[in-house]
């Protein structure tokens, strides 16, 4: 998939836009997020323009995860006192995606940093019947490779 000259992440990948790059291989590039949620927040992007997770070539998806693994090791080894790492991928507006070039956040965690992935306050416990019903809905699409 070609690069999109209107896309900021494509411009970073091609070198037309400046970024604090920390890793690059034939499939992915990683750089510092300029709006960090915590100190050391990184983004991993494919070196081609895939707007959504569903559009992402599986080879690129695998390499994004491999790069995130390397980056999390580097974060823990750096003198930043990183105590944990979260990976986050926002796919779609409702999920909080704001740049439509699929990207994986690598977010270092520190005790008391107040960032977190939490169930909404008051969210009801899952209904086992409904959970199985949804799983049944998903299985055929997952088996077909649609999802
Ligand atoms: Zn792009």
PDB file of N, CA and C in Angstrom, residues 54-120:
ATOM      1  N   UNK A  54      -8.266  -3.426  10.420  1.00  0.00           N
ATOM      2  CA  UNK A  54      -8.743  -4.440   9.474  1.00  0.00           C
ATOM      3  C   UNK A  54      -8.003  -4.364   8.139  1.00  0.00           C
ATOM      4  N   UNK A  55      -7.557  -3.165   7.773  1.00  0.00           N
ATOM      5  CA  UNK A  55      -6.854  -3.012   6.493  1.00  0.00           C
ATOM      6  C   UNK A  55      -5.370  -3.358   6.597  1.00  0.00           C
ATOM      7  N   UNK A  56      -4.875  -3.534   7.810  1.00  0.00           N
ATOM      8  CA  UNK A  56      -3.443  -3.752   8.044  1.00  0.00           C
ATOM      9  C   UNK A  56      -3.021  -5.150   7.583  1.00  0.00           C
ATOM     10  N   UNK A  57      -2.011  -5.198   6.730  1.00  0.00           N
ATOM     11  CA  UNK A  57      -1.455  -6.479   6.281  1.00  0.00           C
ATOM     12  C   UNK A  57      -0.940  -7.245   7.503  1.00  0.00           C
ATOM     13  N   UNK A  58      -1.256  -8.533   7.627  1.00  0.00           N
ATOM     14  CA  UNK A  58      -0.849  -9.292   8.813  1.00  0.00           C
ATOM     15  C   UNK A  58       0.657  -9.302   9.067  1.00  0.00           C
ATOM     16  N   UNK A  59       1.470  -9.244   7.999  1.00  0.00           N
ATOM     17  CA  UNK A  59       2.927  -9.188   8.193  1.00  0.00           C
ATOM     18  C   UNK A  59       3.330  -7.920   8.939  1.00  0.00           C
ATOM     19  N   UNK A  60       2.685  -6.816   8.581  1.00  0.00           N
ATOM     20  CA  UNK A  60       2.967  -5.549   9.243  1.00  0.00           C
ATOM     21  C   UNK A  60       2.467  -5.598  10.691  1.00  0.00           C
ATOM     22  N   UNK A  61       1.306  -6.202  10.880  1.00  0.00           N
ATOM     23  CA  UNK A  61       0.752  -6.314  12.233  1.00  0.00           C
ATOM     24  C   UNK A  61       1.711  -7.086  13.133  1.00  0.00           C
ATOM     25  N   UNK A  62       2.236  -8.176  12.612  1.00  0.00           N
ATOM     26  CA  UNK A  62       3.156  -8.996  13.401  1.00  0.00           C
ATOM     27  C   UNK A  62       4.431  -8.205  13.720  1.00  0.00           C
ATOM     28  N   UNK A  63       4.909  -7.451  12.747  1.00  0.00           N
ATOM     29  CA  UNK A  63       6.147  -6.701  12.969  1.00  0.00           C
ATOM     30  C   UNK A  63       5.923  -5.542  13.938  1.00  0.00           C
ATOM     31  N   UNK A  64       4.715  -4.965  13.917  1.00  0.00           N
ATOM     32  CA  UNK A  64       4.408  -3.908  14.893  1.00  0.00           C
ATOM     33  C   UNK A  64       4.498  -4.465  16.308  1.00  0.00           C
ATOM     34  N   UNK A  65       3.975  -5.669  16.507  1.00  0.00           N
ATOM     35  CA  UNK A  65       4.033  -6.265  17.848  1.00  0.00           C
ATOM     36  C   UNK A  65       5.468  -6.625  18.221  1.00  0.00           C
ATOM     37  N   UNK A  66       6.223  -7.126  17.245  1.00  0.00           N
ATOM     38  CA  UNK A  66       7.630  -7.464  17.521  1.00  0.00           C
ATOM     39  C   UNK A  66       8.412  -6.196  17.900  1.00  0.00           C
ATOM     40  N   UNK A  67       8.130  -5.106  17.208  1.00  0.00           N
ATOM     41  CA  UNK A  67       8.815  -3.847  17.526  1.00  0.00           C
ATOM     42  C   UNK A  67       8.391  -3.356  18.909  1.00  0.00           C
ATOM     43  N   UNK A  68       7.112  -3.465  19.230  1.00  0.00           N
ATOM     44  CA  UNK A  68       6.631  -3.039  20.553  1.00  0.00           C
ATOM     45  C   UNK A  68       7.327  -3.834  21.654  1.00  0.00           C
ATOM     46  N   UNK A  69       7.564  -5.108  21.394  1.00  0.00           N
ATOM     47  CA  UNK A  69       8.268  -5.954  22.364  1.00  0.00           C
ATOM     48  C   UNK A  69       9.685  -5.426  22.578  1.00  0.00           C
ATOM     49  N   UNK A  70      10.383  -5.110  21.480  1.00  0.00           N
ATOM     50  CA  UNK A  70      11.748  -4.568  21.601  1.00  0.00           C
ATOM     51  C   UNK A  70      11.732  -3.242  22.343  1.00  0.00           C
ATOM     52  N   UNK A  71      10.781  -2.378  21.991  1.00  0.00           N
ATOM     53  CA  UNK A  71      10.718  -1.053  22.601  1.00  0.00           C
ATOM     54  C   UNK A  71      10.421  -1.146  24.095  1.00  0.00           C
ATOM     55  N   UNK A  72       9.555  -2.069  24.461  1.00  0.00           N
ATOM     56  CA  UNK A  72       9.236  -2.177  25.890  1.00  0.00           C
ATOM     57  C   UNK A  72      10.467  -2.635  26.660  1.00  0.00           C
ATOM     58  N   UNK A  73      11.271  -3.501  26.053  1.00  0.00           N
ATOM     59  CA  UNK A  73      12.525  -3.907  26.694  1.00  0.00           C
ATOM     60  C   UNK A  73      13.482  -2.730  26.831  1.00  0.00           C
ATOM     61  N   UNK A  74      13.553  -1.909  25.771  1.00  0.00           N
ATOM     62  CA  UNK A  74      14.436  -0.733  25.803  1.00  0.00           C
ATOM     63  C   UNK A  74      13.973   0.262  26.856  1.00  0.00           C
ATOM     64  N   UNK A  75      12.662   0.440  26.969  1.00  0.00           N
ATOM     65  CA  UNK A  75      12.130   1.365  27.977  1.00  0.00           C
ATOM     66  C   UNK A  75      12.500   0.901  29.382  1.00  0.00           C
ATOM     67  N   UNK A  76      12.346  -0.399  29.608  1.00  0.00           N
ATOM     68  CA  UNK A  76      12.658  -0.927  30.940  1.00  0.00           C
ATOM     69  C   UNK A  76      14.152  -0.841  31.238  1.00  0.00           C
ATOM     70  N   UNK A  77      14.989  -0.947  30.186  1.00  0.00           N
ATOM     71  CA  UNK A  77      16.445  -0.893  30.381  1.00  0.00           C
ATOM     72  C   UNK A  77      16.951   0.544  30.529  1.00  0.00           C
ATOM     73  N   UNK A  78      16.165   1.521  30.054  1.00  0.00           N
ATOM     74  CA  UNK A  78      16.599   2.921  30.108  1.00  0.00           C
ATOM     75  C   UNK A  78      16.510   3.442  31.544  1.00  0.00           C
ATOM     76  N   UNK A  79      17.318   4.458  31.849  1.00  0.00           N
ATOM     77  CA  UNK A  79      17.267   5.029  33.207  1.00  0.00           C
ATOM     78  C   UNK A  79      16.052   5.939  33.397  1.00  0.00           C
ATOM     79  N   UNK A  80      14.863   5.370  33.226  1.00  0.00           N
ATOM     80  CA  UNK A  80      13.608   6.132  33.371  1.00  0.00           C
ATOM     81  C   UNK A  80      12.751   5.622  34.525  1.00  0.00           C
ATOM     82  N   UNK A  81      13.190   4.555  35.174  1.00  0.00           N
ATOM     83  CA  UNK A  81      12.400   3.932  36.242  1.00  0.00           C
ATOM     84  C   UNK A  81      11.049   3.422  35.749  1.00  0.00           C
ATOM     85  N   UNK A  82      11.023   2.913  34.519  1.00  0.00           N
ATOM     86  CA  UNK A  82       9.795   2.324  33.977  1.00  0.00           C
ATOM     87  C   UNK A  82       9.489   1.045  34.755  1.00  0.00           C
ATOM     88  N   UNK A  83       8.221   0.953  35.224  1.00  0.00           N
ATOM     89  CA  UNK A  83       7.836  -0.206  36.027  1.00  0.00           C
ATOM     90  C   UNK A  83       6.889  -1.144  35.299  1.00  0.00           C
ATOM     91  N   UNK A  84       6.359  -0.680  34.169  1.00  0.00           N
ATOM     92  CA  UNK A  84       5.432  -1.504  33.399  1.00  0.00           C
ATOM     93  C   UNK A  84       5.209  -0.850  32.046  1.00  0.00           C
ATOM     94  N   UNK A  85       4.524  -1.551  31.163  1.00  0.00           N
ATOM     95  CA  UNK A  85       4.246  -1.023  29.820  1.00  0.00           C
ATOM     96  C   UNK A  85       2.839  -1.454  29.426  1.00  0.00           C
ATOM     97  N   UNK A  86       2.094  -0.523  28.832  1.00  0.00           N
ATOM     98  CA  UNK A  86       0.813  -0.856  28.211  1.00  0.00           C
ATOM     99  C   UNK A  86       0.942  -0.667  26.708  1.00  0.00           C
ATOM    100  N   UNK A  87       0.299  -1.561  25.957  1.00  0.00           N
ATOM    101  CA  UNK A  87       0.152  -1.376  24.517  1.00  0.00           C
ATOM    102  C   UNK A  87      -1.287  -0.977  24.266  1.00  0.00           C
ATOM    103  N   UNK A  88      -1.480  -0.017  23.360  1.00  0.00           N
ATOM    104  CA  UNK A  88      -2.830   0.469  23.083  1.00  0.00           C
ATOM    105  C   UNK A  88      -2.953   0.744  21.594  1.00  0.00           C
ATOM    106  N   UNK A  89      -4.023   0.242  20.997  1.00  0.00           N
ATOM    107  CA  UNK A  89      -4.287   0.520  19.591  1.00  0.00           C
ATOM    108  C   UNK A  89      -5.731   0.997  19.497  1.00  0.00           C
ATOM    109  N   UNK A  90      -5.918   2.225  19.035  1.00  0.00           N
ATOM    110  CA  UNK A  90      -7.260   2.789  18.875  1.00  0.00           C
ATOM    111  C   UNK A  90      -7.669   2.592  17.414  1.00  0.00           C
ATOM    112  N   UNK A  91      -8.700   1.813  17.190  1.00  0.00           N
ATOM    113  CA  UNK A  91      -9.162   1.516  15.835  1.00  0.00           C
ATOM    114  C   UNK A  91     -10.552   2.100  15.650  1.00  0.00           C
ATOM    115  N   UNK A  92     -10.637   3.226  14.971  1.00  0.00           N
ATOM    116  CA  UNK A  92     -11.931   3.876  14.731  1.00  0.00           C
ATOM    117  C   UNK A  92     -12.144   5.057  15.654  1.00  0.00           C
ATOM    118  N   UNK A  93     -12.978   5.983  15.200  1.00  0.00           N
ATOM    119  CA  UNK A  93     -13.262   7.212  15.954  1.00  0.00           C
ATOM    120  C   UNK A  93     -13.775   6.893  17.356  1.00  0.00           C
ATOM    121  N   UNK A  94     -14.698   5.952  17.452  1.00  0.00           N
ATOM    122  CA  UNK A  94     -15.283   5.624  18.754  1.00  0.00           C
ATOM    123  C   UNK A  94     -14.238   5.083  19.725  1.00  0.00           C
ATOM    124  N   UNK A  95     -13.158   4.541  19.178  1.00  0.00           N
ATOM    125  CA  UNK A  95     -12.086   4.003  20.019  1.00  0.00           C
ATOM    126  C   UNK A  95     -11.034   5.058  20.347  1.00  0.00           C
ATOM    127  N   UNK A  96     -11.188   6.248  19.770  1.00  0.00           N
ATOM    128  CA  UNK A  96     -10.240   7.319  20.053  1.00  0.00           C
ATOM    129  C   UNK A  96      -9.164   7.491  18.996  1.00  0.00           C
ATOM    130  N   UNK A  97      -9.311   6.828  17.837  1.00  0.00           N
ATOM    131  CA  UNK A  97      -8.306   6.996  16.775  1.00  0.00           C
ATOM    132  C   UNK A  97      -8.421   8.393  16.187  1.00  0.00           C
ATOM    133  N   UNK A  98      -7.295   9.114  16.125  1.00  0.00           N
ATOM    134  CA  UNK A  98      -7.334  10.465  15.569  1.00  0.00           C
ATOM    135  C   UNK A  98      -6.463  10.601  14.325  1.00  0.00           C
ATOM    136  N   UNK A  99      -5.480   9.730  14.166  1.00  0.00           N
ATOM    137  CA  UNK A  99      -4.687   9.702  12.931  1.00  0.00           C
ATOM    138  C   UNK A  99      -5.004   8.378  12.243  1.00  0.00           C
ATOM    139  N   UNK A 100      -5.508   8.476  11.006  1.00  0.00           N
ATOM    140  CA  UNK A 100      -5.985   7.276  10.329  1.00  0.00           C
ATOM    141  C   UNK A 100      -4.886   6.613   9.513  1.00  0.00           C
ATOM    142  N   UNK A 101      -3.842   6.311  10.220  1.00  0.00           N
ATOM    143  CA  UNK A 101      -2.728   5.463   9.784  1.00  0.00           C
ATOM    144  C   UNK A 101      -2.522   4.581  11.010  1.00  0.00           C
ATOM    145  N   UNK A 102      -2.893   3.327  10.879  1.00  0.00           N
ATOM    146  CA  UNK A 102      -2.900   2.415  12.018  1.00  0.00           C
ATOM    147  C   UNK A 102      -1.606   2.564  12.836  1.00  0.00           C
ATOM    148  N   UNK A 103      -1.730   2.659  14.150  1.00  0.00           N
ATOM    149  CA  UNK A 103      -0.540   2.811  14.992  1.00  0.00           C
ATOM    150  C   UNK A 103      -0.755   2.177  16.346  1.00  0.00           C
ATOM    151  N   UNK A 104       0.343   1.706  16.904  1.00  0.00           N
ATOM    152  CA  UNK A 104       0.322   1.033  18.197  1.00  0.00           C
ATOM    153  C   UNK A 104       1.060   1.901  19.204  1.00  0.00           C
ATOM    154  N   UNK A 105       0.382   2.244  20.281  1.00  0.00           N
ATOM    155  CA  UNK A 105       1.007   3.032  21.355  1.00  0.00           C
ATOM    156  C   UNK A 105       1.765   2.088  22.281  1.00  0.00           C
ATOM    157  N   UNK A 106       2.987   2.485  22.635  1.00  0.00           N
ATOM    158  CA  UNK A 106       3.772   1.767  23.640  1.00  0.00           C
ATOM    159  C   UNK A 106       3.932   2.757  24.786  1.00  0.00           C
ATOM    160  N   UNK A 107       3.231   2.482  25.872  1.00  0.00           N
ATOM    161  CA  UNK A 107       3.109   3.459  26.953  1.00  0.00           C
ATOM    162  C   UNK A 107       3.786   2.940  28.219  1.00  0.00           C
ATOM    163  N   UNK A 108       4.948   3.544  28.554  1.00  0.00           N
ATOM    164  CA  UNK A 108       5.597   3.127  29.794  1.00  0.00           C
ATOM    165  C   UNK A 108       4.764   3.536  31.000  1.00  0.00           C
ATOM    166  N   UNK A 109       4.811   2.712  32.009  1.00  0.00           N
ATOM    167  CA  UNK A 109       4.018   2.974  33.202  1.00  0.00           C
ATOM    168  C   UNK A 109       4.918   3.136  34.418  1.00  0.00           C
ATOM    169  N   UNK A 110       4.457   4.033  35.282  1.00  0.00           N
ATOM    170  CA  UNK A 110       5.176   4.373  36.510  1.00  0.00           C
ATOM    171  C   UNK A 110       4.168   4.294  37.654  1.00  0.00           C
ATOM    172  N   UNK A 111       4.627   3.873  38.801  1.00  0.00           N
ATOM    173  CA  UNK A 111       3.726   3.806  39.947  1.00  0.00           C
ATOM    174  C   UNK A 111       3.090   5.177  40.166  1.00  0.00           C
ATOM    175  N   UNK A 112       1.767   5.204  40.278  1.00  0.00           N
ATOM    176  CA  UNK A 112       1.070   6.451  40.571  1.00  0.00           C
ATOM    177  C   UNK A 112       0.939   7.383  39.386  1.00  0.00           C
ATOM    178  N   UNK A 113       1.134   6.900  38.150  1.00  0.00           N
ATOM    179  CA  UNK A 113       1.064   7.812  36.994  1.00  0.00           C
ATOM    180  C   UNK A 113      -0.372   8.200  36.616  1.00  0.00           C
ATOM    181  N   UNK A 114      -1.338   7.565  37.225  1.00  0.00           N
ATOM    182  CA  UNK A 114      -2.755   7.907  37.041  1.00  0.00           C
ATOM    183  C   UNK A 114      -3.295   7.603  35.641  1.00  0.00           C
ATOM    184  N   UNK A 115      -2.503   6.939  34.807  1.00  0.00           N
ATOM    185  CA  UNK A 115      -3.023   6.512  33.519  1.00  0.00           C
ATOM    186  C   UNK A 115      -3.527   5.093  33.703  1.00  0.00           C
ATOM    187  N   UNK A 116      -4.551   4.717  32.953  1.00  0.00           N
ATOM    188  CA  UNK A 116      -5.007   3.344  33.101  1.00  0.00           C
ATOM    189  C   UNK A 116      -6.117   2.968  32.161  1.00  0.00           C
ATOM    190  N   UNK A 117      -6.315   1.687  32.031  1.00  0.00           N
ATOM    191  CA  UNK A 117      -7.378   1.104  31.229  1.00  0.00           C
ATOM    192  C   UNK A 117      -8.358   0.526  32.245  1.00  0.00           C
ATOM    193  N   UNK A 118      -9.516   1.168  32.344  1.00  0.00           N
ATOM    194  CA  UNK A 118     -10.441   0.770  33.409  1.00  0.00           C
ATOM    195  C   UNK A 118     -11.828   0.535  32.858  1.00  0.00           C
ATOM    196  N   UNK A 119     -12.562  -0.372  33.488  1.00  0.00           N
ATOM    197  CA  UNK A 119     -13.977  -0.526  33.169  1.00  0.00           C
ATOM    198  C   UNK A 119     -14.661   0.743  33.646  1.00  0.00           C
ATOM    199  N   UNK A 120     -15.660   1.218  32.864  1.00  0.00           N
ATOM    200  CA  UNK A 120     -16.373   2.415  33.328  1.00  0.00           C
ATOM    201  C   UNK A 120     -16.996   2.168  34.701  1.00  0.00           C
TER     202      UNK A 120
END
